[in-house]
């Protein structure tokens, strides 16, 4: 049961990430998939979420009402840090 | 966690460098290294498991194929191991590849809100304490005497069983299938029989011996149908014997979370290998 539920959960999780990469960042997720382990991906997404939150806070403080997800800064930072092509 | 130089070298044999998980195989006593699951592999497995939810044979073989692919030791074949080992490897793979999220549950007894995480490290530790021994069971009536030997089934045998099972129960409805999917059903219990010797009481002739590990499941089922059914169903019969000596021990390795306030057990959590798989 756990493995079956996990399979469904992980599949949804990965599809959402793919959609995000494709639609918001215009980056092909398929290149990343083959070179990343599941742990890397989970760590990557957690770090991304934190970065985005931080950036959002900074924008709010600066008085900007711009939608954060339109920004590529956070993801570029992480990808550069991981020495992968963005 | 990389523990020594050989493990580090093994990590480079994989297509990418990642940490290596060292797992003790209980039936052989050897330690095998497994690399991490890539996103692509997990996605393929997930897709297969979702699409073939009702085909246990396909899901089973897909999981075995992934285990074989993750192993870094040359010549490793999960099909030659026991089902006990397979369950343990799957638990280790789960443990080392997924972040553990905290889940909340409300105690039915005192209403206290609790937090727990699905962590199987304790269950793996408990599984290492289980002795994988072969046990004997004897039964005799007025005419014949039966001597059974039991052990955890081989992965190869279980895989063959699911393939046979998928063909046999192709047309049953969802509710019936759920009953059959239970690990404790009689057909699954039959897999624990390793061999049987049948002899006539008072006869000096050599007993007839059947080695189930090398037989196809269809033949095993046919053979068992000829035996007196009392052997299986009586109070001290095979079903109770296997349940008590194998399944209960395996399921006993899993510990359910308890309420921090009153100590009541949270029933809806994972309570055995069947819940995990």
Short mmCIF file of C-alpha atoms in Angstrom, two decimals:
data_model
loop_
_atom_site.label_atom_id
_atom_site.label_comp_id
_atom_site.label_asym_id
_atom_site.label_seq_id
_atom_site.Cartn_x
_atom_site.Cartn_y
_atom_site.Cartn_z
CA UNK A 1 0.00 0.00 0.00
CA UNK A 2 2.77 2.40 0.95
CA UNK A 3 4.70 1.71 -2.25
CA UNK A 4 1.56 1.99 -4.38
CA UNK A 5 0.58 5.29 -2.77
CA UNK A 6 4.14 6.51 -3.03
CA UNK A 7 4.20 5.68 -6.76
CA UNK A 8 1.11 7.83 -7.33
CA UNK A 9 2.39 10.65 -5.13
CA UNK A 10 5.84 10.72 -6.76
CA UNK A 11 4.38 10.63 -10.25
CA UNK A 12 2.12 13.62 -9.53
CA UNK A 13 5.03 15.43 -7.86
CA UNK A 14 7.33 14.89 -10.83
CA UNK A 15 4.71 15.86 -13.41
CA UNK A 16 4.05 19.10 -11.51
CA UNK A 17 7.77 19.86 -11.46
CA UNK A 18 8.04 19.14 -15.19
CA UNK A 19 5.12 21.44 -15.91
CA UNK A 20 6.74 24.14 -13.81
CA UNK A 21 10.05 23.79 -15.61
CA UNK A 22 8.44 23.86 -19.03
CA UNK A 23 5.84 26.56 -18.61
CA UNK A 24 7.42 28.95 -16.14
CA UNK A 25 11.13 28.57 -16.77
CA UNK A 26 11.17 27.28 -20.37
CA UNK A 27 13.74 24.67 -19.35
CA UNK A 28 13.56 21.06 -20.52
CA UNK A 29 13.12 18.88 -17.43
CA UNK A 30 14.02 15.69 -19.29
CA UNK A 31 17.74 16.47 -19.29
CA UNK A 32 17.66 16.92 -15.52
CA UNK A 33 15.66 13.74 -14.94
CA UNK A 34 18.29 11.43 -16.35
CA UNK A 35 21.10 12.96 -14.36
CA UNK A 36 19.41 13.53 -11.04
CA UNK A 37 18.61 11.08 -8.32
CA UNK A 38 15.35 11.26 -6.39
CA UNK A 39 17.16 12.62 -3.35
CA UNK A 40 18.79 15.35 -5.46
CA UNK A 41 15.42 16.29 -6.92
CA UNK A 42 13.74 16.51 -3.52
CA UNK A 43 16.63 18.55 -2.16
CA UNK A 44 16.58 20.74 -5.27
CA UNK A 45 12.88 21.48 -4.92
CA UNK A 46 13.14 22.19 -1.21
CA UNK A 47 16.01 24.60 -1.82
CA UNK A 48 14.10 26.22 -4.66
CA UNK A 49 11.06 26.75 -2.46
CA UNK A 50 13.22 28.37 0.24
CA UNK A 51 14.98 30.60 -2.29
CA UNK A 52 11.69 31.67 -3.81
CA UNK A 53 10.28 32.48 -0.37
CA UNK A 54 13.37 34.53 0.48
CA UNK A 55 13.16 36.36 -2.82
CA UNK A 56 9.48 36.99 -2.30
CA UNK A 57 10.13 38.53 1.11
CA UNK A 58 12.85 40.75 -0.33
CA UNK A 59 10.52 41.90 -3.09
CA UNK A 60 7.75 42.68 -0.64
CA UNK A 61 10.14 44.72 1.47
CA UNK A 62 11.23 46.61 -1.62
CA UNK A 63 7.57 47.37 -2.31
CA UNK A 64 7.26 45.29 -5.48
CA UNK A 65 3.96 43.60 -6.25
CA UNK A 66 5.45 41.52 -9.07
CA UNK A 67 4.64 37.82 -9.21
CA UNK A 68 7.70 36.01 -7.96
CA UNK A 69 7.33 32.90 -10.13
CA UNK A 70 7.97 35.00 -13.20
CA UNK A 71 11.50 35.49 -11.95
CA UNK A 72 14.23 33.09 -12.98
CA UNK A 73 16.75 34.32 -10.42
CA UNK A 74 16.17 31.64 -7.79
CA UNK A 75 16.34 28.70 -10.16
CA UNK A 76 19.36 30.13 -11.98
CA UNK A 77 21.17 30.52 -8.67
CA UNK A 78 20.58 26.91 -7.72
CA UNK A 79 21.40 25.49 -11.13
CA UNK A 80 24.64 27.50 -11.25
CA UNK A 81 25.47 26.29 -7.78
CA UNK A 82 24.97 22.70 -8.93
CA UNK A 83 27.18 23.43 -11.98
CA UNK A 84 24.48 22.34 -14.41
CA UNK A 85 23.44 24.07 -17.60
CA UNK A 86 20.45 26.30 -17.06
CA UNK B 1 26.76 6.58 3.39
CA UNK B 2 30.12 5.58 1.89
CA UNK B 3 31.99 3.51 4.44
CA UNK B 4 35.14 2.24 2.73
CA UNK B 5 37.26 2.53 -0.41
CA UNK B 6 35.64 -0.35 -2.31
CA UNK B 7 32.21 1.23 -1.93
CA UNK B 8 33.56 4.50 -3.25
CA UNK B 9 34.96 2.71 -6.29
CA UNK B 10 31.66 0.95 -6.81
CA UNK B 11 29.91 4.30 -6.85
CA UNK B 12 31.89 5.24 -9.95
CA UNK B 13 30.71 2.16 -11.79
CA UNK B 14 27.25 3.71 -11.87
CA UNK B 15 26.36 6.21 -14.56
CA UNK B 16 26.67 9.03 -12.06
CA UNK B 17 28.27 9.46 -8.68
CA UNK B 18 25.90 9.13 -5.78
CA UNK B 19 25.93 7.73 -2.30
CA UNK B 20 25.92 3.96 -1.88
CA UNK B 21 23.55 2.09 0.37
CA UNK B 22 25.03 -1.05 1.89
CA UNK B 23 22.40 -3.71 2.60
CA UNK B 24 22.79 -7.00 4.43
CA UNK B 25 21.14 -9.86 2.54
CA UNK B 26 19.81 -12.05 5.32
CA UNK B 27 19.50 -15.34 3.42
CA UNK B 28 23.10 -15.33 2.15
CA UNK B 29 24.78 -13.22 4.84
CA UNK B 30 26.47 -11.07 2.15
CA UNK B 31 26.40 -7.30 1.96
CA UNK B 32 25.31 -5.72 -1.33
CA UNK B 33 25.74 -2.10 -2.44
CA UNK B 34 22.84 -0.26 -4.02
CA UNK B 35 23.07 3.13 -5.70
CA UNK B 36 20.37 5.78 -5.50
CA UNK B 37 17.30 5.73 -7.75
CA UNK B 38 17.36 8.27 -10.55
CA UNK B 39 14.31 10.43 -11.21
CA UNK B 40 13.85 8.78 -14.58
CA UNK B 41 13.84 5.27 -13.06
CA UNK B 42 11.41 6.22 -10.29
CA UNK B 43 9.13 7.93 -12.78
CA UNK B 44 9.08 4.87 -15.04
CA UNK B 45 8.34 2.57 -12.10
CA UNK B 46 5.61 4.87 -10.78
CA UNK B 47 3.99 5.03 -14.20
CA UNK B 48 4.09 1.25 -14.49
CA UNK B 49 2.63 0.78 -11.01
CA UNK B 50 -0.21 3.21 -11.68
CA UNK B 51 -1.07 1.78 -15.09
CA UNK B 52 -0.91 -1.84 -13.88
CA UNK B 53 -2.52 -1.42 -10.48
CA UNK B 54 -4.46 -4.65 -10.95
CA UNK B 55 -1.57 -6.67 -12.41
CA UNK B 56 0.51 -7.72 -9.46
CA UNK B 57 2.79 -9.82 -11.66
CA UNK B 58 3.87 -6.82 -13.76
CA UNK B 59 4.41 -4.59 -10.71
CA UNK B 60 6.35 -7.35 -8.95
CA UNK B 61 8.68 -7.95 -11.90
CA UNK B 62 9.19 -4.20 -12.43
CA UNK B 63 10.27 -3.79 -8.80
CA UNK B 64 12.65 -6.75 -9.15
CA UNK B 65 14.12 -5.30 -12.36
CA UNK B 66 14.76 -2.00 -10.60
CA UNK B 67 16.46 -3.76 -7.66
CA UNK B 68 18.73 -5.64 -10.09
CA UNK B 69 19.57 -2.38 -11.86
CA UNK B 70 20.42 -0.56 -8.64
CA UNK B 71 22.75 -3.30 -7.36
CA UNK B 72 26.44 -2.52 -7.84
CA UNK B 73 27.76 -5.99 -7.00
CA UNK B 74 28.47 -8.06 -10.05
CA UNK B 75 26.33 -11.15 -10.55
CA UNK B 76 23.63 -9.97 -8.15
CA UNK B 77 20.22 -11.42 -9.01
CA UNK B 78 17.24 -10.73 -6.81
CA UNK B 79 15.34 -13.68 -8.31
CA UNK B 80 17.80 -16.06 -6.60
CA UNK B 81 17.07 -14.54 -3.17
CA UNK B 82 14.11 -15.04 -0.87
CA UNK B 83 10.99 -12.90 -0.66
CA UNK B 84 12.12 -11.83 2.80
CA UNK B 85 15.28 -10.29 1.25
CA UNK B 86 13.27 -8.56 -1.47
CA UNK B 87 10.97 -6.89 1.06
CA UNK B 88 13.97 -5.76 3.08
CA UNK B 89 15.77 -4.36 0.00
CA UNK B 90 12.63 -2.46 -1.03
CA UNK B 91 12.40 -0.98 2.46
CA UNK B 92 16.05 0.07 2.34
CA UNK B 93 15.55 1.61 -1.10
CA UNK B 94 12.54 3.51 0.23
CA UNK B 95 14.50 4.61 3.30
CA UNK B 96 17.47 5.94 1.38
CA UNK B 97 15.68 7.62 -1.53
CA UNK B 98 12.81 9.58 -0.07
CA UNK B 99 12.57 12.41 2.40
CA UNK B 100 10.47 11.46 5.36
CA UNK B 101 7.55 13.80 5.77
CA UNK B 102 5.82 14.14 9.09
CA UNK B 103 2.23 12.93 9.27
CA UNK B 104 -0.32 13.89 11.88
CA UNK B 105 -2.90 11.66 13.53
CA UNK B 106 -5.54 12.25 16.17
CA UNK B 107 -5.70 9.66 18.95
CA UNK B 108 -9.07 7.89 19.08
CA UNK B 109 -8.78 7.34 22.84
CA UNK B 110 -7.79 10.75 24.19
CA UNK B 111 -8.14 13.02 21.16
CA UNK B 112 -4.53 14.14 21.44
CA UNK B 113 -2.88 15.37 18.20
CA UNK B 114 0.30 13.41 17.39
CA UNK B 115 3.05 13.63 14.81
CA UNK B 116 4.99 10.72 13.34
CA UNK B 117 7.07 9.92 10.30
CA UNK B 118 7.11 6.74 8.23
CA UNK B 119 10.57 5.55 9.19
CA UNK B 120 11.35 1.87 8.61
CA UNK B 121 14.86 1.84 10.07
CA UNK B 122 13.60 0.18 13.24
CA UNK B 123 11.67 -2.41 11.18
CA UNK B 124 14.83 -3.21 9.18
CA UNK B 125 16.76 -3.64 12.44
CA UNK B 126 14.06 -5.99 13.74
CA UNK B 127 14.09 -7.97 10.47
CA UNK B 128 17.82 -8.61 10.90
CA UNK B 129 17.05 -10.36 14.18
CA UNK B 130 14.70 -12.87 12.54
CA UNK B 131 16.29 -16.27 11.92
CA UNK B 132 15.60 -17.57 8.41
CA UNK B 133 15.39 -21.21 9.36
CA UNK B 134 13.78 -24.14 7.63
CA UNK B 135 11.07 -25.75 9.71
CA UNK B 136 9.48 -29.17 9.53
CA UNK B 137 5.86 -30.10 9.91
CA UNK B 138 4.54 -33.64 10.09
CA UNK B 139 1.05 -34.96 9.61
CA UNK B 140 -0.15 -38.50 9.39
CA UNK B 141 -3.48 -40.25 9.05
CA UNK B 142 -4.24 -43.98 9.09
CA UNK B 143 -2.76 -44.59 5.65
CA UNK B 144 -0.14 -41.96 4.82
CA UNK B 145 2.34 -39.73 6.54
CA UNK B 146 3.38 -36.31 5.23
CA UNK B 147 6.57 -34.48 6.07
CA UNK B 148 6.65 -30.84 4.97
CA UNK B 149 9.64 -28.51 4.99
CA UNK B 150 9.02 -24.76 5.11
CA UNK B 151 11.12 -21.71 4.27
CA UNK B 152 10.60 -18.18 2.93
CA UNK B 153 9.83 -18.60 -0.80
CA UNK B 154 12.30 -17.60 -3.50
CA UNK B 155 11.58 -14.43 -5.46
CA UNK B 156 11.58 -16.59 -8.61
CA UNK B 157 8.79 -18.75 -7.12
CA UNK B 158 6.69 -15.75 -6.03
CA UNK B 159 7.10 -14.14 -9.46
CA UNK B 160 5.89 -17.35 -11.11
CA UNK B 161 2.99 -17.48 -8.67
CA UNK B 162 1.85 -13.92 -9.53
CA UNK B 163 2.05 -14.68 -13.23
CA UNK B 164 -0.10 -17.76 -12.75
CA UNK B 165 -2.39 -15.83 -10.43
CA UNK B 166 -2.87 -13.01 -12.97
CA UNK B 167 -4.02 -15.52 -15.58
CA UNK B 168 -6.27 -17.47 -13.23
CA UNK B 169 -8.07 -14.50 -11.69
CA UNK B 170 -8.25 -12.37 -14.81
CA UNK B 171 -12.04 -12.14 -14.69
CA UNK B 172 -12.70 -11.64 -10.98
CA UNK B 173 -14.14 -8.37 -9.80
CA UNK B 174 -12.34 -5.74 -7.78
CA UNK B 175 -13.67 -6.88 -4.38
CA UNK B 176 -12.66 -10.50 -4.91
CA UNK B 177 -9.25 -9.38 -6.08
CA UNK B 178 -8.74 -7.36 -2.91
CA UNK B 179 -9.38 -10.49 -0.83
CA UNK B 180 -6.95 -12.48 -2.98
CA UNK B 181 -4.30 -9.77 -2.79
CA UNK B 182 -4.00 -10.28 0.93
CA UNK B 183 -0.64 -11.83 1.76
CA UNK B 184 -2.33 -14.19 4.19
CA UNK B 185 -4.47 -15.96 1.59
CA UNK B 186 -4.02 -19.71 1.38
CA UNK B 187 -2.47 -19.72 -2.07
CA UNK B 188 0.27 -17.35 -0.97
CA UNK B 189 0.87 -19.48 2.13
CA UNK B 190 1.42 -22.53 -0.09
CA UNK B 191 4.55 -20.82 -1.42
CA UNK B 192 6.24 -21.32 1.93
CA UNK B 193 6.29 -25.09 1.38
CA UNK B 194 9.77 -25.98 0.19
CA UNK B 195 9.36 -29.72 -0.17
CA UNK B 196 7.08 -32.56 0.87
CA UNK B 197 7.66 -36.25 1.48
CA UNK B 198 4.76 -38.67 1.37
CA UNK B 199 5.07 -42.25 2.61
CA UNK B 200 2.65 -45.07 3.38
CA UNK B 201 2.37 -45.95 7.06
CA UNK B 202 4.07 -49.29 7.72
CA UNK B 203 5.60 -49.49 4.25
CA UNK B 204 9.35 -49.80 3.75
CA UNK B 205 9.27 -48.26 0.28
CA UNK B 206 11.15 -45.00 -0.35
CA UNK B 207 8.92 -41.97 0.35
CA UNK B 208 7.75 -39.87 -2.61
CA UNK B 209 9.46 -36.50 -2.56
CA UNK B 210 8.46 -33.27 -4.34
CA UNK B 211 10.71 -30.22 -4.37
CA UNK B 212 8.39 -27.22 -4.72
CA UNK B 213 11.16 -24.69 -5.30
CA UNK B 214 11.84 -26.14 -8.74
CA UNK B 215 8.20 -26.66 -9.75
CA UNK B 216 5.77 -24.39 -11.56
CA UNK B 217 2.96 -23.02 -9.43
CA UNK B 218 0.25 -24.66 -11.56
CA UNK B 219 1.78 -28.09 -10.79
CA UNK B 220 2.11 -27.25 -7.09
CA UNK B 221 -1.55 -26.29 -6.90
CA UNK B 222 -2.60 -29.49 -8.64
CA UNK B 223 -0.48 -31.58 -6.30
CA UNK B 224 -1.75 -29.87 -3.15
CA UNK B 225 -5.36 -30.35 -4.25
CA UNK B 226 -4.79 -34.12 -3.96
CA UNK B 227 -3.72 -33.88 -0.30
CA UNK B 228 -6.25 -34.22 2.52
CA UNK B 229 -7.50 -30.67 3.07
CA UNK B 230 -7.42 -31.24 6.82
CA UNK B 231 -3.66 -30.69 6.64
CA UNK B 232 -4.24 -27.07 5.72
CA UNK B 233 -7.34 -26.12 7.63
CA UNK B 234 -7.21 -27.90 10.98
CA UNK B 235 -6.28 -26.01 14.14
CA UNK B 236 -2.61 -26.97 13.94
CA UNK B 237 -2.62 -27.09 10.15
CA UNK B 238 -0.28 -25.55 7.61
CA UNK B 239 -2.08 -22.20 7.44
CA UNK B 240 -1.69 -21.61 11.16
CA UNK B 241 1.84 -23.03 11.13
CA UNK B 242 3.09 -20.66 8.39
CA UNK B 243 1.18 -17.69 9.79
CA UNK B 244 2.64 -18.22 13.25
CA UNK B 245 6.23 -19.07 12.27
CA UNK B 246 6.78 -16.83 9.24
CA UNK B 247 4.15 -14.17 8.55
CA UNK B 248 3.62 -13.11 12.17
CA UNK B 249 7.37 -12.86 12.74
CA UNK B 250 7.80 -10.75 9.60
CA UNK B 251 4.87 -8.49 10.47
CA UNK B 252 6.08 -8.27 14.08
CA UNK B 253 9.13 -6.36 12.83
CA UNK B 254 6.90 -3.38 12.04
CA UNK B 255 6.00 -1.16 14.96
CA UNK B 256 2.90 1.00 14.82
CA UNK B 257 3.14 4.54 16.20
CA UNK B 258 1.57 5.19 19.58
CA UNK B 259 -0.09 8.25 21.12
CA UNK B 260 2.42 10.33 23.06
CA UNK B 261 -0.20 11.13 25.68
CA UNK B 262 -1.98 7.84 26.45
CA UNK B 263 0.09 5.23 24.54
CA UNK B 264 -2.83 3.98 22.40
CA UNK B 265 -1.75 2.35 19.12
CA UNK B 266 -2.53 4.14 15.85
CA UNK B 267 -4.16 1.31 13.86
CA UNK B 268 -4.23 2.97 10.45
CA UNK B 269 -0.46 3.07 10.11
CA UNK B 270 1.78 0.39 8.54
CA UNK B 271 1.44 -2.75 10.64
CA UNK B 272 3.10 -5.35 8.43
CA UNK B 273 4.83 -6.24 5.20
CA UNK B 274 1.47 -6.44 3.40
CA UNK B 275 0.73 -2.81 4.27
CA UNK B 276 4.14 -1.74 3.01
CA UNK B 277 3.94 -3.53 -0.33
#
